[in-house]
Every structure is written in structure tokens, then in C-alpha cells.
């Protein structure tokens, strides 16, 4: 099993960046950075007009980077898993290769790629600017990254199987990603959200992870009541069990080509 995942990991890594690796590297780094700089410009203009106050010790750039890059990792794990079956149907002719191996390999690839992007970006920003890029609680921030990887895998497992069985989900996924992007407070601070609306957003388990990440990244980050990692843990375990149940009963169908 480990040898299969190891081989698939490097195969997926090569496929991930394509034949033109330099262009692939630029795209992977450029997509989140473009959003960060665009939103940073907008927020800067808004601050000048409204005199919006940001708590001490919180850089707007770091606030955006600590939300966008981890969320992109979660999103890409989900999307890559959903396309994993159709992209590797030819490999399933070999008995040692199973769809679950592809799911694990793609999860590892995306998590490694975006984690290294985050680390490299922090090193560069810290080297060339006076911004404090070090997290206040390193281990807790790392745990939140692992939570997002686990969340992407659990949701991706369910969605990839359903996507293989229900074609209409392919057109729905982009909208799901947009909703989660907005509902998870990726690019805006949760403390500006009215209490009534925030109570609704708390039903989104990924909001809890993003907020916990930022509360441990910034020393003076305003904490909101109701944030906990227990809720997303329970949701992910349920999704994992449901996904594994679907996988067990549909594993033969997943490995076969659609006519």
C-alpha cells in the first residue's frame, strides 16, 4: 500500500505542474498571491476612507495570507480528489492500485505544495520587510493546517464518490467553493460580523478551523464565543465514516470505466 501511494505521490506531483514546470510553479504561487494583493489594495483604500482600526500586532497582509493560502489548500484537496478517479482510470487495471490510494496521494501532494508555499512566503516576507511572520502559537497553527488537510480529505472522499455517481455535482462544486470561501471568513475579520449572522456562520465547521488558526497566529486577535475544534472534528469523523461506507460498497464501480 505504501509503495503504491509513494509512486502515485510523485506521479501526481509531476502531473500537477505539467510539462512546463516553471509555469506550473508560477500559477500555484501566483493564484493566492494575486488575491492577497488585490484584496490588500481594496482594504487599504477602505481603511483610508473609513479609518477602520486593526488590532495591534495584526498585519493585514499576514491576516489575508493566513486565510487564503490554507483555504486554497483545503479547496484544492477537495477539487483534486473529485477529479482523481477519472484521471486515473487506466491505473485501476493494475490490482494493487485502488481509488483510495489516489485520494491519499492527491491529498498529500496538495497539502505539501501549499504548506511549503506558506512557509516560503513567510520567510521571504520576514526577510524583506519588518512584518512579524512568526505565529504566536506554532503548534496550534500547525494543528489547524492538519485539520484543514483532514477536512479536505473527508469532504473530498464523499464528494468524489458522489461526483462519480451523480454528474450534476461537477457543475455545483464551484458554487460550493464560493459559499465556503465567504462563510469561512477567509478574507474578512469575524469581529465585524453581527452577532446574529455570526451564530448562523458557526454551523460551518470550516469557520471554526480558520478562526482557531488566526487566534493562535496573532497574539491580539479578537476571539469570538462559540469557536471550537471539537465541532469540525465531529463533522469530519462523520463525513469520513460516510465516505468510507460509500467507498466500500461502490469500490468496484469506482474502478470501472463509465460507458
PDB file of C-alpha atoms in Angstrom:
ATOM      1  CA  UNK A   1       0.000   0.000   0.000  1.00  0.00           C
ATOM      2  CA  UNK A   2       2.727   2.476   0.999  1.00  0.00           C
ATOM      3  CA  UNK A   3       4.743   1.730  -2.135  1.00  0.00           C
ATOM      4  CA  UNK A   4       1.667   2.398  -4.283  1.00  0.00           C
ATOM      5  CA  UNK A   5       0.935   5.704  -2.530  1.00  0.00           C
ATOM      6  CA  UNK A   6       4.624   6.665  -2.767  1.00  0.00           C
ATOM      7  CA  UNK A   7       4.651   6.050  -6.529  1.00  0.00           C
ATOM      8  CA  UNK A   8       1.327   7.833  -7.028  1.00  0.00           C
ATOM      9  CA  UNK A   9       2.561  10.797  -4.991  1.00  0.00           C
ATOM     10  CA  UNK A  10       5.427  11.511  -7.376  1.00  0.00           C
ATOM     11  CA  UNK A  11       3.257  10.767 -10.394  1.00  0.00           C
ATOM     12  CA  UNK A  12       0.633  13.250  -9.189  1.00  0.00           C
ATOM     13  CA  UNK A  13       3.333  15.788  -8.333  1.00  0.00           C
ATOM     14  CA  UNK A  14       4.673  15.608 -11.877  1.00  0.00           C
ATOM     15  CA  UNK A  15       1.158  15.789 -13.344  1.00  0.00           C
ATOM     16  CA  UNK A  16       0.245  18.666 -11.013  1.00  0.00           C
ATOM     17  CA  UNK A  17       2.781  21.006 -12.586  1.00  0.00           C
ATOM     18  CA  UNK A  18       2.598  19.635 -16.124  1.00  0.00           C
ATOM     19  CA  UNK A  19       5.313  19.603 -18.755  1.00  0.00           C
ATOM     20  CA  UNK A  20       6.115  23.277 -18.241  1.00  0.00           C
ATOM     21  CA  UNK A  21       7.053  23.107 -14.578  1.00  0.00           C
ATOM     22  CA  UNK A  22       8.100  26.742 -14.302  1.00  0.00           C
ATOM     23  CA  UNK A  23       4.678  27.904 -15.457  1.00  0.00           C
ATOM     24  CA  UNK A  24       3.067  25.442 -13.049  1.00  0.00           C
ATOM     25  CA  UNK A  25       5.089  26.786 -10.123  1.00  0.00           C
ATOM     26  CA  UNK A  26       4.226  30.370 -11.048  1.00  0.00           C
ATOM     27  CA  UNK A  27       0.499  29.548 -11.233  1.00  0.00           C
ATOM     28  CA  UNK A  28       0.404  27.725  -7.886  1.00  0.00           C
ATOM     29  CA  UNK A  29       2.115  30.631  -6.129  1.00  0.00           C
ATOM     30  CA  UNK A  30       0.571  33.391  -8.235  1.00  0.00           C
ATOM     31  CA  UNK A  31      -3.100  32.482  -7.731  1.00  0.00           C
ATOM     32  CA  UNK A  32      -3.227  33.045  -3.948  1.00  0.00           C
ATOM     33  CA  UNK A  33      -0.756  35.952  -4.114  1.00  0.00           C
ATOM     34  CA  UNK A  34      -2.888  37.753  -6.712  1.00  0.00           C
ATOM     35  CA  UNK A  35      -5.928  37.530  -4.452  1.00  0.00           C
ATOM     36  CA  UNK A  36      -3.903  38.676  -1.452  1.00  0.00           C
ATOM     37  CA  UNK A  37      -2.577  41.803  -3.195  1.00  0.00           C
ATOM     38  CA  UNK A  38      -5.923  42.683  -4.812  1.00  0.00           C
ATOM     39  CA  UNK A  39      -7.807  42.404  -1.513  1.00  0.00           C
ATOM     40  CA  UNK A  40      -4.952  44.156   0.315  1.00  0.00           C
ATOM     41  CA  UNK A  41      -5.296  47.118  -2.061  1.00  0.00           C
ATOM     42  CA  UNK A  42      -9.065  47.251  -1.557  1.00  0.00           C
ATOM     43  CA  UNK A  43      -8.776  47.030   2.237  1.00  0.00           C
ATOM     44  CA  UNK A  44      -6.128  49.773   2.264  1.00  0.00           C
ATOM     45  CA  UNK A  45      -8.467  52.101   0.353  1.00  0.00           C
ATOM     46  CA  UNK A  46     -11.349  51.254   2.695  1.00  0.00           C
ATOM     47  CA  UNK A  47      -9.185  51.957   5.760  1.00  0.00           C
ATOM     48  CA  UNK A  48      -8.234  55.374   4.396  1.00  0.00           C
ATOM     49  CA  UNK A  49     -11.890  56.276   3.830  1.00  0.00           C
ATOM     50  CA  UNK A  50     -13.428  54.770   6.991  1.00  0.00           C
ATOM     51  CA  UNK A  51     -10.462  54.915   9.415  1.00  0.00           C
ATOM     52  CA  UNK A  52     -11.001  51.241  10.197  1.00  0.00           C
ATOM     53  CA  UNK A  53      -8.994  50.117  13.240  1.00  0.00           C
ATOM     54  CA  UNK A  54      -6.987  46.894  13.146  1.00  0.00           C
ATOM     55  CA  UNK A  55      -5.835  45.373  16.475  1.00  0.00           C
ATOM     56  CA  UNK A  56      -2.159  45.883  17.289  1.00  0.00           C
ATOM     57  CA  UNK A  57       0.176  43.183  16.025  1.00  0.00           C
ATOM     58  CA  UNK A  58      -2.083  42.100  13.155  1.00  0.00           C
ATOM     59  CA  UNK A  59      -0.717  42.841   9.699  1.00  0.00           C
ATOM     60  CA  UNK A  60      -3.388  42.972   7.000  1.00  0.00           C
ATOM     61  CA  UNK A  61      -1.058  41.122   4.641  1.00  0.00           C
ATOM     62  CA  UNK A  62      -0.477  38.358   7.197  1.00  0.00           C
ATOM     63  CA  UNK A  63      -4.193  38.249   8.008  1.00  0.00           C
ATOM     64  CA  UNK A  64      -5.018  37.616   4.348  1.00  0.00           C
ATOM     65  CA  UNK A  65      -2.143  35.174   3.810  1.00  0.00           C
ATOM     66  CA  UNK A  66      -3.097  33.158   6.901  1.00  0.00           C
ATOM     67  CA  UNK A  67      -6.603  32.744   5.491  1.00  0.00           C
ATOM     68  CA  UNK A  68      -6.258  32.493   1.720  1.00  0.00           C
ATOM     69  CA  UNK A  69      -3.347  30.045   1.449  1.00  0.00           C
ATOM     70  CA  UNK A  70      -4.696  27.493   3.989  1.00  0.00           C
ATOM     71  CA  UNK A  71      -8.152  27.707   2.424  1.00  0.00           C
ATOM     72  CA  UNK A  72      -6.714  27.205  -1.070  1.00  0.00           C
ATOM     73  CA  UNK A  73      -5.007  24.084   0.253  1.00  0.00           C
ATOM     74  CA  UNK A  74      -8.342  22.794   1.574  1.00  0.00           C
ATOM     75  CA  UNK A  75     -10.147  23.719  -1.656  1.00  0.00           C
ATOM     76  CA  UNK A  76      -7.559  22.110  -3.917  1.00  0.00           C
ATOM     77  CA  UNK A  77      -7.552  18.881  -1.910  1.00  0.00           C
ATOM     78  CA  UNK A  78     -11.301  18.759  -2.455  1.00  0.00           C
ATOM     79  CA  UNK A  79     -11.188  19.512  -6.190  1.00  0.00           C
ATOM     80  CA  UNK A  80      -8.199  17.262  -6.912  1.00  0.00           C
ATOM     81  CA  UNK A  81      -9.843  14.336  -5.141  1.00  0.00           C
ATOM     82  CA  UNK A  82     -13.027  14.834  -7.125  1.00  0.00           C
ATOM     83  CA  UNK A  83     -11.145  14.558 -10.410  1.00  0.00           C
ATOM     84  CA  UNK A  84      -8.848  11.794  -9.186  1.00  0.00           C
ATOM     85  CA  UNK A  85     -10.960   8.835 -10.271  1.00  0.00           C
ATOM     86  CA  UNK A  86     -11.483   9.884 -13.887  1.00  0.00           C
ATOM     87  CA  UNK A  87      -7.846  10.971 -14.241  1.00  0.00           C
ATOM     88  CA  UNK A  88      -6.508   7.591 -13.130  1.00  0.00           C
ATOM     89  CA  UNK A  89      -8.980   5.063 -14.549  1.00  0.00           C
ATOM     90  CA  UNK A  90      -6.218   3.456 -16.599  1.00  0.00           C
ATOM     91  CA  UNK A  91      -4.199   2.702 -13.466  1.00  0.00           C
ATOM     92  CA  UNK A  92      -7.049   0.795 -11.850  1.00  0.00           C
ATOM     93  CA  UNK A  93      -6.417  -2.042 -14.298  1.00  0.00           C
ATOM     94  CA  UNK A  94      -3.479  -2.896 -12.016  1.00  0.00           C
ATOM     95  CA  UNK A  95      -4.814  -4.720  -8.958  1.00  0.00           C
ATOM     96  CA  UNK A  96      -2.518  -3.038  -6.395  1.00  0.00           C
ATOM     97  CA  UNK A  97      -3.839   0.418  -7.359  1.00  0.00           C
ATOM     98  CA  UNK A  98      -7.131   1.425  -5.747  1.00  0.00           C
ATOM     99  CA  UNK A  99      -9.074   4.701  -5.822  1.00  0.00           C
ATOM    100  CA  UNK A 100      -8.348   5.274  -2.125  1.00  0.00           C
ATOM    101  CA  UNK A 101      -4.628   5.311  -2.953  1.00  0.00           C
ATOM    102  CA  UNK A 102      -5.224   8.098  -5.464  1.00  0.00           C
ATOM    103  CA  UNK A 103      -7.235  10.061  -2.890  1.00  0.00           C
ATOM    104  CA  UNK A 104      -4.452   9.811  -0.307  1.00  0.00           C
ATOM    105  CA  UNK A 105      -1.714  10.659  -2.824  1.00  0.00           C
ATOM    106  CA  UNK A 106      -3.529  13.751  -4.106  1.00  0.00           C
ATOM    107  CA  UNK A 107      -4.218  14.911  -0.557  1.00  0.00           C
ATOM    108  CA  UNK A 108      -0.537  14.596   0.314  1.00  0.00           C
ATOM    109  CA  UNK A 109       0.540  16.437  -2.841  1.00  0.00           C
ATOM    110  CA  UNK A 110      -1.747  19.432  -2.280  1.00  0.00           C
ATOM    111  CA  UNK A 111      -1.013  19.658   1.443  1.00  0.00           C
ATOM    112  CA  UNK A 112       2.758  19.556   0.862  1.00  0.00           C
ATOM    113  CA  UNK A 113       2.636  22.074  -2.004  1.00  0.00           C
ATOM    114  CA  UNK A 114       0.597  24.680  -0.133  1.00  0.00           C
ATOM    115  CA  UNK A 115       2.364  24.167   3.188  1.00  0.00           C
ATOM    116  CA  UNK A 116       5.717  24.840   1.518  1.00  0.00           C
ATOM    117  CA  UNK A 117       4.244  27.841  -0.332  1.00  0.00           C
ATOM    118  CA  UNK A 118       3.109  29.259   3.009  1.00  0.00           C
ATOM    119  CA  UNK A 119       6.474  28.659   4.690  1.00  0.00           C
ATOM    120  CA  UNK A 120       8.486  30.086   1.780  1.00  0.00           C
ATOM    121  CA  UNK A 121       6.220  33.149   1.580  1.00  0.00           C
ATOM    122  CA  UNK A 122       6.602  33.777   5.314  1.00  0.00           C
ATOM    123  CA  UNK A 123      10.392  33.502   5.041  1.00  0.00           C
ATOM    124  CA  UNK A 124      10.512  35.964   2.123  1.00  0.00           C
ATOM    125  CA  UNK A 125       8.141  38.458   3.757  1.00  0.00           C
ATOM    126  CA  UNK A 126      10.013  38.242   7.053  1.00  0.00           C
ATOM    127  CA  UNK A 127      13.362  38.706   5.304  1.00  0.00           C
ATOM    128  CA  UNK A 128      12.441  41.692   3.144  1.00  0.00           C
ATOM    129  CA  UNK A 129      10.047  43.520   5.494  1.00  0.00           C
ATOM    130  CA  UNK A 130       9.549  44.384   9.147  1.00  0.00           C
ATOM    131  CA  UNK A 131       6.350  42.318   9.407  1.00  0.00           C
ATOM    132  CA  UNK A 132       6.324  39.715  12.166  1.00  0.00           C
ATOM    133  CA  UNK A 133       5.550  36.484  10.325  1.00  0.00           C
ATOM    134  CA  UNK A 134       6.047  34.036  13.192  1.00  0.00           C
ATOM    135  CA  UNK A 135       2.860  32.529  14.663  1.00  0.00           C
ATOM    136  CA  UNK A 136       2.128  33.227  18.328  1.00  0.00           C
ATOM    137  CA  UNK A 137       1.408  29.533  18.981  1.00  0.00           C
ATOM    138  CA  UNK A 138       3.255  27.496  16.363  1.00  0.00           C
ATOM    139  CA  UNK A 139       1.983  24.018  17.290  1.00  0.00           C
ATOM    140  CA  UNK A 140      -1.654  25.122  17.382  1.00  0.00           C
ATOM    141  CA  UNK A 141      -1.310  26.755  13.950  1.00  0.00           C
ATOM    142  CA  UNK A 142       0.273  23.581  12.577  1.00  0.00           C
ATOM    143  CA  UNK A 143      -2.594  21.575  14.103  1.00  0.00           C
ATOM    144  CA  UNK A 144      -5.089  23.800  12.264  1.00  0.00           C
ATOM    145  CA  UNK A 145      -3.262  23.108   8.993  1.00  0.00           C
ATOM    146  CA  UNK A 146      -3.603  19.380   9.692  1.00  0.00           C
ATOM    147  CA  UNK A 147      -7.292  19.907  10.480  1.00  0.00           C
ATOM    148  CA  UNK A 148      -7.783  21.556   7.089  1.00  0.00           C
ATOM    149  CA  UNK A 149      -5.981  18.672   5.365  1.00  0.00           C
ATOM    150  CA  UNK A 150      -8.178  16.181   7.218  1.00  0.00           C
ATOM    151  CA  UNK A 151     -11.278  18.242   6.397  1.00  0.00           C
ATOM    152  CA  UNK A 152     -10.404  18.372   2.704  1.00  0.00           C
ATOM    153  CA  UNK A 153      -9.844  14.617   2.633  1.00  0.00           C
ATOM    154  CA  UNK A 154     -13.084  13.747   4.465  1.00  0.00           C
ATOM    155  CA  UNK A 155     -15.278  16.075   2.410  1.00  0.00           C
ATOM    156  CA  UNK A 156     -13.381  15.187  -0.765  1.00  0.00           C
ATOM    157  CA  UNK A 157     -13.896  11.468  -0.175  1.00  0.00           C
ATOM    158  CA  UNK A 158     -17.663  11.916  -0.008  1.00  0.00           C
ATOM    159  CA  UNK A 159     -17.836  14.406  -2.866  1.00  0.00           C
ATOM    160  CA  UNK A 160     -15.552  12.427  -5.203  1.00  0.00           C
ATOM    161  CA  UNK A 161     -17.634   9.276  -4.860  1.00  0.00           C
ATOM    162  CA  UNK A 162     -20.906  11.166  -5.286  1.00  0.00           C
ATOM    163  CA  UNK A 163     -19.406  13.094  -8.191  1.00  0.00           C
ATOM    164  CA  UNK A 164     -18.573   9.812  -9.943  1.00  0.00           C
ATOM    165  CA  UNK A 165     -22.148   8.613  -9.445  1.00  0.00           C
ATOM    166  CA  UNK A 166     -24.013  11.916  -9.952  1.00  0.00           C
ATOM    167  CA  UNK A 167     -22.722  14.002 -12.870  1.00  0.00           C
ATOM    168  CA  UNK A 168     -24.608  17.163 -11.872  1.00  0.00           C
ATOM    169  CA  UNK A 169     -22.260  17.684  -8.912  1.00  0.00           C
ATOM    170  CA  UNK A 170     -19.497  18.741 -11.306  1.00  0.00           C
ATOM    171  CA  UNK A 171     -21.361  21.957 -12.039  1.00  0.00           C
ATOM    172  CA  UNK A 172     -22.333  22.513  -8.392  1.00  0.00           C
ATOM    173  CA  UNK A 173     -18.844  22.286  -6.863  1.00  0.00           C
ATOM    174  CA  UNK A 174     -17.628  25.780  -7.935  1.00  0.00           C
ATOM    175  CA  UNK A 175     -20.593  27.340  -6.146  1.00  0.00           C
ATOM    176  CA  UNK A 176     -19.947  25.232  -3.038  1.00  0.00           C
ATOM    177  CA  UNK A 177     -16.362  26.503  -3.014  1.00  0.00           C
ATOM    178  CA  UNK A 178     -17.501  30.128  -3.273  1.00  0.00           C
ATOM    179  CA  UNK A 179     -20.021  29.694  -0.441  1.00  0.00           C
ATOM    180  CA  UNK A 180     -17.408  28.097   1.828  1.00  0.00           C
ATOM    181  CA  UNK A 181     -14.901  30.823   0.882  1.00  0.00           C
ATOM    182  CA  UNK A 182     -17.318  33.504   2.062  1.00  0.00           C
ATOM    183  CA  UNK A 183     -18.799  31.627   5.028  1.00  0.00           C
ATOM    184  CA  UNK A 184     -15.386  30.690   6.447  1.00  0.00           C
ATOM    185  CA  UNK A 185     -14.260  34.315   6.965  1.00  0.00           C
ATOM    186  CA  UNK A 186     -11.232  33.782   4.751  1.00  0.00           C
ATOM    187  CA  UNK A 187     -10.771  37.392   3.621  1.00  0.00           C
ATOM    188  CA  UNK A 188     -12.647  39.379   6.264  1.00  0.00           C
ATOM    189  CA  UNK A 189     -12.325  39.536  10.070  1.00  0.00           C
ATOM    190  CA  UNK A 190     -15.013  37.731  12.017  1.00  0.00           C
ATOM    191  CA  UNK A 191     -15.226  40.510  14.590  1.00  0.00           C
ATOM    192  CA  UNK A 192     -17.016  42.783  12.091  1.00  0.00           C
ATOM    193  CA  UNK A 193     -19.808  40.225  11.577  1.00  0.00           C
ATOM    194  CA  UNK A 194     -23.025  40.980  13.516  1.00  0.00           C
ATOM    195  CA  UNK A 195     -23.770  38.516  16.302  1.00  0.00           C
ATOM    196  CA  UNK A 196     -26.986  37.202  14.710  1.00  0.00           C
ATOM    197  CA  UNK A 197     -25.232  36.427  11.416  1.00  0.00           C
ATOM    198  CA  UNK A 198     -22.183  35.005  13.187  1.00  0.00           C
ATOM    199  CA  UNK A 199     -24.378  32.482  15.002  1.00  0.00           C
ATOM    200  CA  UNK A 200     -25.529  31.229  11.595  1.00  0.00           C
ATOM    201  CA  UNK A 201     -21.954  31.057  10.284  1.00  0.00           C
ATOM    202  CA  UNK A 202     -20.993  28.913  13.278  1.00  0.00           C
ATOM    203  CA  UNK A 203     -22.796  25.992  11.620  1.00  0.00           C
ATOM    204  CA  UNK A 204     -19.960  25.994   9.079  1.00  0.00           C
ATOM    205  CA  UNK A 205     -17.261  23.729  10.602  1.00  0.00           C
ATOM    206  CA  UNK A 206     -14.501  25.270   8.489  1.00  0.00           C
ATOM    207  CA  UNK A 207     -15.100  28.694  10.047  1.00  0.00           C
ATOM    208  CA  UNK A 208     -14.078  27.195  13.398  1.00  0.00           C
ATOM    209  CA  UNK A 209     -10.778  25.963  11.942  1.00  0.00           C
ATOM    210  CA  UNK A 210      -9.951  29.251  10.214  1.00  0.00           C
ATOM    211  CA  UNK A 211     -10.744  31.281  13.328  1.00  0.00           C
ATOM    212  CA  UNK A 212      -8.751  28.951  15.589  1.00  0.00           C
ATOM    213  CA  UNK A 213      -5.812  29.239  13.200  1.00  0.00           C
ATOM    214  CA  UNK A 214      -5.872  33.027  13.332  1.00  0.00           C
ATOM    215  CA  UNK A 215      -6.448  33.200  17.085  1.00  0.00           C
ATOM    216  CA  UNK A 216      -3.239  31.199  17.520  1.00  0.00           C
ATOM    217  CA  UNK A 217      -1.331  33.038  14.794  1.00  0.00           C
ATOM    218  CA  UNK A 218      -1.917  36.550  16.146  1.00  0.00           C
ATOM    219  CA  UNK A 219      -1.461  37.399  19.805  1.00  0.00           C
ATOM    220  CA  UNK A 220      -4.145  40.111  19.898  1.00  0.00           C
ATOM    221  CA  UNK A 221      -6.679  38.510  17.573  1.00  0.00           C
ATOM    222  CA  UNK A 222     -10.207  39.191  18.942  1.00  0.00           C
ATOM    223  CA  UNK A 223     -11.761  35.838  19.861  1.00  0.00           C
ATOM    224  CA  UNK A 224     -15.456  35.203  19.275  1.00  0.00           C
ATOM    225  CA  UNK A 225     -17.536  32.955  21.510  1.00  0.00           C
ATOM    226  CA  UNK A 226     -18.556  29.575  20.155  1.00  0.00           C
ATOM    227  CA  UNK A 227     -15.324  28.776  18.301  1.00  0.00           C
ATOM    228  CA  UNK A 228     -14.125  25.223  18.961  1.00  0.00           C
ATOM    229  CA  UNK A 229     -12.240  22.466  17.134  1.00  0.00           C
ATOM    230  CA  UNK A 230     -14.488  19.785  18.602  1.00  0.00           C
ATOM    231  CA  UNK A 231     -17.338  20.606  16.216  1.00  0.00           C
ATOM    232  CA  UNK A 232     -15.297  20.288  12.975  1.00  0.00           C
ATOM    233  CA  UNK A 233     -13.677  17.140  14.384  1.00  0.00           C
ATOM    234  CA  UNK A 234     -17.079  15.501  14.872  1.00  0.00           C
ATOM    235  CA  UNK A 235     -18.280  16.646  11.431  1.00  0.00           C
ATOM    236  CA  UNK A 236     -15.135  15.310   9.757  1.00  0.00           C
ATOM    237  CA  UNK A 237     -15.342  11.944  11.507  1.00  0.00           C
ATOM    238  CA  UNK A 238     -18.963  11.598  10.378  1.00  0.00           C
ATOM    239  CA  UNK A 239     -18.015  12.552   6.802  1.00  0.00           C
ATOM    240  CA  UNK A 240     -15.101  10.094   6.898  1.00  0.00           C
ATOM    241  CA  UNK A 241     -17.310   7.229   8.064  1.00  0.00           C
ATOM    242  CA  UNK A 242     -19.956   8.046   5.454  1.00  0.00           C
ATOM    243  CA  UNK A 243     -17.293   8.330   2.761  1.00  0.00           C
ATOM    244  CA  UNK A 244     -15.668   5.032   3.710  1.00  0.00           C
ATOM    245  CA  UNK A 245     -19.089   3.332   3.735  1.00  0.00           C
ATOM    246  CA  UNK A 246     -19.814   4.631   0.228  1.00  0.00           C
ATOM    247  CA  UNK A 247     -16.330   3.651  -0.900  1.00  0.00           C
ATOM    248  CA  UNK A 248     -16.650   0.092   0.436  1.00  0.00           C
ATOM    249  CA  UNK A 249     -19.969  -0.506  -1.320  1.00  0.00           C
ATOM    250  CA  UNK A 250     -19.028   1.294  -4.575  1.00  0.00           C
ATOM    251  CA  UNK A 251     -15.326   0.421  -4.856  1.00  0.00           C
ATOM    252  CA  UNK A 252     -15.813  -1.912  -7.833  1.00  0.00           C
ATOM    253  CA  UNK A 253     -17.902   0.659  -9.682  1.00  0.00           C
ATOM    254  CA  UNK A 254     -15.371   3.403  -8.958  1.00  0.00           C
ATOM    255  CA  UNK A 255     -12.571   1.373 -10.538  1.00  0.00           C
ATOM    256  CA  UNK A 256     -14.535   0.634 -13.706  1.00  0.00           C
ATOM    257  CA  UNK A 257     -14.746   2.966 -16.688  1.00  0.00           C
ATOM    258  CA  UNK A 258     -18.015   4.668 -17.432  1.00  0.00           C
ATOM    259  CA  UNK A 259     -19.533   3.734 -20.709  1.00  0.00           C
TER     260      UNK A 259
END
